[in-house]
Amino acid sequence: MNKDFTVDGFAYGANISRITVYRMIKAGELFAYKVRNSTRIPYGELARLQQENQIKPTYTNQLEGCK
């Protein structure tokens, strides 16, 4: 099972906006890759962001966009 987020799923899990996610990707603060026209963010990036910034998870086991 692949645990990668869509931008929407990651934004929901990190409790930030989609625009902020795209800005973080562009700035190199967040690793992402493309699958055709879809941007994917590895599950580990959310865990890293939570640990570095000490943010609380938002139901990471049942996030939309986690595939």
Short mmCIF file of C-alpha atoms in Angstrom, two decimals:
data_model
loop_
_atom_site.label_atom_id
_atom_site.label_comp_id
_atom_site.label_asym_id
_atom_site.label_seq_id
_atom_site.Cartn_x
_atom_site.Cartn_y
_atom_site.Cartn_z
CA MET A 1 0.00 0.00 0.00
CA ASN A 2 1.45 3.33 -1.08
CA LYS A 3 1.20 6.01 1.60
CA ASP A 4 1.42 9.16 -0.45
CA PHE A 5 -0.76 12.21 -0.10
CA THR A 6 -2.35 14.42 -2.67
CA VAL A 7 -1.85 18.14 -2.02
CA ASP A 8 -5.38 18.37 -0.59
CA GLY A 9 -4.83 15.42 1.75
CA PHE A 10 -1.50 16.78 2.95
CA ALA A 11 -2.94 20.25 3.53
CA TYR A 12 -5.75 18.73 5.59
CA GLY A 13 -3.36 16.59 7.65
CA ALA A 14 -0.96 19.45 8.32
CA ASN A 15 -3.81 21.92 8.89
CA ILE A 16 -2.45 24.36 6.31
CA SER A 17 -3.80 25.70 3.02
CA ARG A 18 -3.17 24.18 -0.41
CA ILE A 19 -1.36 27.36 -1.43
CA THR A 20 1.01 26.98 1.53
CA VAL A 21 1.76 23.40 0.48
CA TYR A 22 2.64 24.53 -3.05
CA ARG A 23 4.81 27.35 -1.65
CA MET A 24 6.67 24.90 0.59
CA ILE A 25 7.28 22.58 -2.37
CA LYS A 26 8.56 25.45 -4.50
CA ALA A 27 10.84 26.67 -1.68
CA GLY A 28 12.30 23.17 -1.24
CA GLU A 29 10.91 22.78 2.27
CA LEU A 30 8.76 19.85 1.24
CA PHE A 31 9.58 16.94 -1.07
CA ALA A 32 6.97 16.15 -3.72
CA TYR A 33 6.84 14.37 -7.04
CA LYS A 34 4.48 14.24 -10.00
CA VAL A 35 2.41 11.32 -11.23
CA ARG A 36 1.05 12.48 -14.55
CA ASN A 37 -0.82 15.68 -13.61
CA SER A 38 -1.04 14.94 -9.89
CA THR A 39 1.41 16.13 -7.25
CA ARG A 40 2.15 13.55 -4.56
CA ILE A 41 3.81 14.02 -1.18
CA PRO A 42 5.26 11.01 0.70
CA TYR A 43 3.66 10.15 4.06
CA GLY A 44 7.03 10.62 5.76
CA GLU A 45 7.00 14.33 4.90
CA LEU A 46 3.97 14.89 7.13
CA ALA A 47 5.62 13.02 9.99
CA ARG A 48 8.82 15.05 9.49
CA LEU A 49 6.90 18.33 9.39
CA GLN A 50 4.99 17.40 12.54
CA GLN A 51 8.18 16.48 14.37
CA GLU A 52 10.19 19.52 13.27
CA ASN A 53 7.43 22.02 13.92
CA GLN A 54 5.80 20.15 16.78
CA ILE A 55 2.35 20.35 15.22
CA LYS A 56 -0.44 18.02 16.25
CA PRO A 57 -1.62 15.44 13.71
CA THR A 58 -5.14 15.64 12.31
CA TYR A 59 -6.33 12.03 12.12
CA THR A 60 -3.35 10.84 10.03
CA ASN A 61 -4.72 7.28 9.88
CA GLN A 62 -7.86 8.28 7.98
CA LEU A 63 -6.78 11.23 5.84
CA GLU A 64 -8.39 11.84 2.52
CA GLY A 65 -5.84 11.68 -0.26
CA CYS A 66 -3.70 9.05 1.43
CA LYS A 67 -3.38 6.21 -1.03
#
